[in-house]
Amino acid sequence: MKYLKRQIDKEFEAWKSSVEHKPLLVRGARQVGKSSAIRHLGESFPYFLEVNFERDKTVKEFFDGDLNVKFISEQLSAYFKVPVIPGKTLLFLDEIQACPNAIHSLWFFKEDYPELHVVAAGSLLEFALKDLGAYGVGRIRSMFVYPMSFDEFLYALGDDGLVSMKRNATSQKPLMNVFYERLVERFRSFLLIGGMPAAVVSTLIRIVIWK
């Protein structure tokens, strides 16, 4: 599926460049584009190691025991045949709600392996985290991904210029009628299609076919 530019991309890049990049927990409903945005971030690293706890049950065993995160990283590296090198590898723990010990491990990644970039994602995390109390406070950073905004929808359609014009328009300098009408047309389409990335991509494919 084509990657659609998201506003959270800039937040991810800022996190990557931060000297103190705490383990990142990306939250949001299913199918809003969490994993796709993280994989897109992974393209900016020399190495990208993705773990999916729902798809691969075996890796849960690596998180049993005392949660020695450096040893866990070595095991994941050997299992997936991807180097784990601080500053060069993005470790992505997907569907982390399926492995409570992996959620706990984020605390230890901050304490014992802070130089490694670690990002986790999951759905319904409120249920997985409700029994953990104040766990992770100050040691884990949370970001939320939502369905696509109207601006993101415009980016997907290639209407970057409309986004800028919309933001800069004022009562003194309104949009020209031709651009206003196009913006209204796009907004009506957005209301019909919604902001789920898969639906937007399907629409883009149909547009290409119709052309």
mmCIF file of C-alpha atoms in Angstrom:
data_model
loop_
_atom_site.group_PDB
_atom_site.id
_atom_site.type_symbol
_atom_site.label_atom_id
_atom_site.label_comp_id
_atom_site.label_asym_id
_atom_site.label_seq_id
_atom_site.Cartn_x
_atom_site.Cartn_y
_atom_site.Cartn_z
ATOM 1 C CA MET A 1 0.000 0.000 0.000
ATOM 2 C CA LYS A 2 1.295 3.454 -0.899
ATOM 3 C CA TYR A 3 2.554 5.399 2.113
ATOM 4 C CA LEU A 4 0.528 8.515 2.802
ATOM 5 C CA LYS A 5 2.264 11.527 4.302
ATOM 6 C CA ARG A 6 1.189 12.003 7.933
ATOM 7 C CA GLN A 7 1.563 14.908 10.308
ATOM 8 C CA ILE A 8 3.080 12.618 12.932
ATOM 9 C CA ASP A 9 6.072 12.029 10.630
ATOM 10 C CA LYS A 10 7.593 15.299 11.861
ATOM 11 C CA GLU A 11 7.121 14.261 15.500
ATOM 12 C CA PHE A 12 8.818 10.944 14.781
ATOM 13 C CA GLU A 13 11.772 12.695 13.146
ATOM 14 C CA ALA A 14 12.118 15.028 16.138
ATOM 15 C CA TRP A 15 12.067 12.023 18.479
ATOM 16 C CA LYS A 16 14.709 10.253 16.395
ATOM 17 C CA SER A 17 17.006 13.293 16.524
ATOM 18 C CA SER A 18 16.510 13.945 20.237
ATOM 19 C CA VAL A 19 19.495 13.276 22.484
ATOM 20 C CA GLU A 20 17.174 11.709 25.057
ATOM 21 C CA HIS A 21 14.891 9.555 22.930
ATOM 22 C CA LYS A 22 12.821 7.689 25.507
ATOM 23 C CA PRO A 23 11.158 4.471 24.352
ATOM 24 C CA LEU A 24 8.183 5.563 22.278
ATOM 25 C CA LEU A 25 4.716 4.090 22.734
ATOM 26 C CA VAL A 26 2.470 4.840 19.753
ATOM 27 C CA ARG A 27 -1.208 4.492 20.521
ATOM 28 C CA GLY A 28 -4.403 4.661 18.513
ATOM 29 C CA ALA A 29 -7.259 2.633 17.089
ATOM 30 C CA ARG A 30 -6.683 -0.151 14.601
ATOM 31 C CA GLN A 31 -6.105 0.718 10.946
ATOM 32 C CA VAL A 32 -5.325 4.417 11.515
ATOM 33 C CA GLY A 33 -1.794 4.015 10.148
ATOM 34 C CA LYS A 34 0.383 3.523 13.239
ATOM 35 C CA SER A 35 2.503 0.711 11.855
ATOM 36 C CA SER A 36 2.818 2.275 8.400
ATOM 37 C CA ALA A 37 4.091 5.544 9.885
ATOM 38 C CA ILE A 38 6.623 3.683 12.026
ATOM 39 C CA ARG A 39 7.837 1.611 9.066
ATOM 40 C CA HIS A 40 8.243 4.848 7.138
ATOM 41 C CA LEU A 41 10.401 6.152 9.994
ATOM 42 C CA GLY A 42 12.349 2.889 9.852
ATOM 43 C CA GLU A 43 13.398 3.690 6.293
ATOM 44 C CA SER A 44 15.570 6.494 7.695
ATOM 45 C CA PHE A 45 17.626 3.998 9.731
ATOM 46 C CA PRO A 46 20.282 1.678 8.265
ATOM 47 C CA TYR A 47 18.556 -1.247 10.023
ATOM 48 C CA PHE A 48 14.924 -1.839 10.926
ATOM 49 C CA LEU A 49 13.814 -4.752 13.101
ATOM 50 C CA GLU A 50 10.072 -5.322 13.381
ATOM 51 C CA VAL A 51 8.528 -7.678 15.931
ATOM 52 C CA ASN A 52 4.818 -8.502 15.771
ATOM 53 C CA PHE A 53 3.640 -10.254 18.922
ATOM 54 C CA GLU A 54 0.320 -11.333 17.435
ATOM 55 C CA ARG A 55 1.864 -12.814 14.292
ATOM 56 C CA ASP A 56 4.910 -14.482 15.876
ATOM 57 C CA LYS A 57 4.149 -16.077 19.236
ATOM 58 C CA THR A 58 7.699 -17.422 19.639
ATOM 59 C CA VAL A 59 9.240 -14.032 20.347
ATOM 60 C CA LYS A 60 7.154 -13.684 23.504
ATOM 61 C CA GLU A 61 9.508 -16.215 25.099
ATOM 62 C CA PHE A 62 12.405 -13.763 24.710
ATOM 63 C CA PHE A 63 10.655 -11.477 27.187
ATOM 64 C CA ASP A 64 10.284 -14.113 29.915
ATOM 65 C CA GLY A 65 12.543 -13.897 32.938
ATOM 66 C CA ASP A 66 14.402 -10.880 34.268
ATOM 67 C CA LEU A 67 13.982 -8.641 31.180
ATOM 68 C CA ASN A 68 17.650 -8.120 30.408
ATOM 69 C CA VAL A 69 16.959 -5.869 27.433
ATOM 70 C CA LYS A 70 20.463 -6.055 25.973
ATOM 71 C CA PHE A 71 20.257 -9.843 25.934
ATOM 72 C CA ILE A 72 16.712 -9.657 24.539
ATOM 73 C CA SER A 73 18.007 -7.417 21.757
ATOM 74 C CA GLU A 74 20.735 -9.944 20.962
ATOM 75 C CA GLN A 75 18.148 -12.717 20.760
ATOM 76 C CA LEU A 76 15.895 -10.670 18.481
ATOM 77 C CA SER A 77 18.864 -9.804 16.284
ATOM 78 C CA ALA A 78 19.812 -13.462 15.907
ATOM 79 C CA TYR A 79 16.212 -14.591 15.363
ATOM 80 C CA PHE A 80 15.356 -12.004 12.693
ATOM 81 C CA LYS A 81 18.901 -11.766 11.264
ATOM 82 C CA VAL A 82 18.934 -7.987 11.614
ATOM 83 C CA PRO A 83 21.794 -6.148 13.379
ATOM 84 C CA VAL A 84 20.834 -4.244 16.515
ATOM 85 C CA ILE A 85 23.220 -1.307 16.709
ATOM 86 C CA PRO A 86 22.469 1.784 18.826
ATOM 87 C CA GLY A 87 22.022 4.817 16.597
ATOM 88 C CA LYS A 88 21.635 2.677 13.478
ATOM 89 C CA THR A 89 18.758 0.328 14.305
ATOM 90 C CA LEU A 90 15.105 1.079 14.956
ATOM 91 C CA LEU A 91 13.528 -1.685 17.039
ATOM 92 C CA PHE A 92 9.773 -1.814 16.452
ATOM 93 C CA LEU A 93 7.613 -3.829 18.857
ATOM 94 C CA ASP A 94 4.202 -4.065 17.196
ATOM 95 C CA GLU A 95 0.942 -5.284 18.758
ATOM 96 C CA ILE A 96 2.688 -4.975 22.108
ATOM 97 C CA GLN A 97 -0.592 -5.378 23.992
ATOM 98 C CA ALA A 98 -0.283 -9.109 23.223
ATOM 99 C CA CYS A 99 2.877 -9.365 25.364
ATOM 100 C CA PRO A 100 2.589 -7.644 28.779
ATOM 101 C CA ASN A 101 6.235 -8.397 29.584
ATOM 102 C CA ALA A 102 7.278 -6.484 26.472
ATOM 103 C CA ILE A 103 5.350 -3.483 27.776
ATOM 104 C CA HIS A 104 7.283 -3.764 31.047
ATOM 105 C CA SER A 105 10.529 -4.040 29.082
ATOM 106 C CA LEU A 106 10.134 -0.470 27.810
ATOM 107 C CA TRP A 107 11.002 0.727 31.318
ATOM 108 C CA PHE A 108 14.229 -1.286 31.200
ATOM 109 C CA PHE A 109 15.107 -0.079 27.713
ATOM 110 C CA LYS A 110 15.076 3.448 29.136
ATOM 111 C CA GLU A 111 17.144 2.488 32.192
ATOM 112 C CA ASP A 112 19.583 -0.062 30.758
ATOM 113 C CA TYR A 113 19.745 0.567 26.994
ATOM 114 C CA PRO A 114 18.809 4.246 26.449
ATOM 115 C CA GLU A 115 21.021 4.623 23.377
ATOM 116 C CA LEU A 116 18.848 2.225 21.327
ATOM 117 C CA HIS A 117 15.858 3.642 19.430
ATOM 118 C CA VAL A 118 12.824 1.602 20.514
ATOM 119 C CA VAL A 119 9.252 2.223 19.415
ATOM 120 C CA ALA A 120 6.214 0.153 20.344
ATOM 121 C CA ALA A 121 2.663 0.250 19.029
ATOM 122 C CA GLY A 122 -0.608 -1.393 19.812
ATOM 123 C CA SER A 123 -4.359 -1.108 19.956
ATOM 124 C CA LEU A 124 -6.601 -1.148 23.021
ATOM 125 C CA LEU A 125 -3.548 -0.359 25.123
ATOM 126 C CA GLU A 126 -5.710 1.234 27.784
ATOM 127 C CA PHE A 127 -6.835 -2.268 28.742
ATOM 128 C CA ALA A 128 -3.274 -3.606 28.729
ATOM 129 C CA LEU A 129 -1.962 -0.705 30.820
ATOM 130 C CA LYS A 130 -4.779 -0.317 33.337
ATOM 131 C CA ASP A 131 -3.210 -2.658 35.892
ATOM 132 C CA LEU A 132 0.261 -1.139 35.663
ATOM 133 C CA GLY A 133 -0.484 1.943 37.765
ATOM 134 C CA ALA A 134 2.155 4.662 37.420
ATOM 135 C CA TYR A 135 4.413 2.361 35.422
ATOM 136 C CA GLY A 136 6.470 4.173 32.840
ATOM 137 C CA VAL A 137 5.842 7.705 34.091
ATOM 138 C CA GLY A 138 8.822 9.801 33.023
ATOM 139 C CA ARG A 139 10.476 6.872 31.251
ATOM 140 C CA ILE A 140 8.220 6.310 28.250
ATOM 141 C CA ARG A 141 6.921 8.829 25.749
ATOM 142 C CA SER A 142 3.463 8.350 24.265
ATOM 143 C CA MET A 143 2.237 9.598 20.902
ATOM 144 C CA PHE A 144 -1.231 9.168 19.462
ATOM 145 C CA VAL A 145 -2.143 8.479 15.841
ATOM 146 C CA TYR A 146 -5.646 9.346 14.679
ATOM 147 C CA PRO A 147 -7.496 8.916 11.382
ATOM 148 C CA MET A 148 -6.260 11.214 8.640
ATOM 149 C CA SER A 149 -7.093 14.896 8.960
ATOM 150 C CA PHE A 150 -8.434 16.942 6.064
ATOM 151 C CA ASP A 151 -4.946 18.376 5.474
ATOM 152 C CA GLU A 152 -3.496 14.852 5.302
ATOM 153 C CA PHE A 153 -6.275 13.903 2.894
ATOM 154 C CA LEU A 154 -5.271 16.822 0.662
ATOM 155 C CA TYR A 155 -1.621 15.750 0.813
ATOM 156 C CA ALA A 156 -2.657 12.256 -0.296
ATOM 157 C CA LEU A 157 -4.422 13.737 -3.325
ATOM 158 C CA GLY A 158 -1.367 15.785 -4.201
ATOM 159 C CA ASP A 159 -3.044 19.058 -3.271
ATOM 160 C CA ASP A 160 -0.200 20.351 -1.092
ATOM 161 C CA GLY A 161 -0.717 23.822 -2.531
ATOM 162 C CA LEU A 162 -4.327 23.879 -1.359
ATOM 163 C CA VAL A 163 -3.190 23.175 2.197
ATOM 164 C CA SER A 164 -0.919 26.217 2.177
ATOM 165 C CA MET A 165 -3.528 28.429 0.532
ATOM 166 C CA LYS A 166 -6.185 27.347 3.028
ATOM 167 C CA ARG A 167 -3.933 28.123 5.977
ATOM 168 C CA ASN A 168 -2.925 31.516 4.620
ATOM 169 C CA ALA A 169 -6.402 32.666 3.609
ATOM 170 C CA THR A 170 -7.921 35.548 5.603
ATOM 171 C CA SER A 171 -11.022 37.701 5.386
ATOM 172 C CA GLN A 172 -8.835 40.367 3.787
ATOM 173 C CA LYS A 173 -7.187 37.915 1.389
ATOM 174 C CA PRO A 174 -9.715 35.133 0.713
ATOM 175 C CA LEU A 175 -9.162 32.224 -1.622
ATOM 176 C CA MET A 176 -9.775 32.788 -5.302
ATOM 177 C CA ASN A 177 -13.101 31.274 -6.310
ATOM 178 C CA VAL A 178 -11.503 28.519 -8.420
ATOM 179 C CA PHE A 179 -9.493 27.277 -5.420
ATOM 180 C CA TYR A 180 -12.388 27.713 -3.003
ATOM 181 C CA GLU A 181 -14.595 25.522 -5.185
ATOM 182 C CA ARG A 182 -11.902 22.868 -5.445
ATOM 183 C CA LEU A 183 -11.436 22.938 -1.666
ATOM 184 C CA VAL A 184 -15.174 22.490 -1.084
ATOM 185 C CA GLU A 185 -15.206 19.606 -3.568
ATOM 186 C CA ARG A 186 -12.298 17.946 -1.763
ATOM 187 C CA PHE A 187 -13.961 18.420 1.625
ATOM 188 C CA ARG A 188 -17.140 16.754 0.406
ATOM 189 C CA SER A 189 -15.040 13.816 -0.786
ATOM 190 C CA PHE A 190 -13.304 13.702 2.596
ATOM 191 C CA LEU A 191 -16.662 13.533 4.393
ATOM 192 C CA LEU A 192 -17.725 10.631 2.165
ATOM 193 C CA ILE A 193 -14.458 8.660 2.250
ATOM 194 C CA GLY A 194 -13.305 9.378 5.787
ATOM 195 C CA GLY A 195 -9.797 9.374 7.160
ATOM 196 C CA MET A 196 -8.885 5.702 7.309
ATOM 197 C CA PRO A 197 -5.706 5.291 5.193
ATOM 198 C CA ALA A 198 -6.850 2.095 3.455
ATOM 199 C CA ALA A 199 -10.039 3.792 2.245
ATOM 200 C CA VAL A 200 -8.071 6.788 0.983
ATOM 201 C CA VAL A 201 -5.618 4.548 -0.891
ATOM 202 C CA SER A 202 -8.517 2.646 -2.489
ATOM 203 C CA THR A 203 -9.913 5.970 -3.661
ATOM 204 C CA LEU A 204 -6.557 6.977 -5.144
ATOM 205 C CA ILE A 205 -6.360 3.660 -7.009
ATOM 206 C CA ARG A 206 -9.838 4.195 -8.473
ATOM 207 C CA ILE A 207 -8.871 7.721 -9.561
ATOM 208 C CA VAL A 208 -5.844 6.321 -11.427
ATOM 209 C CA ILE A 209 -7.973 3.617 -13.081
ATOM 210 C CA TRP A 210 -10.632 6.122 -14.128
ATOM 211 C CA LYS A 211 -7.971 8.286 -15.729
#
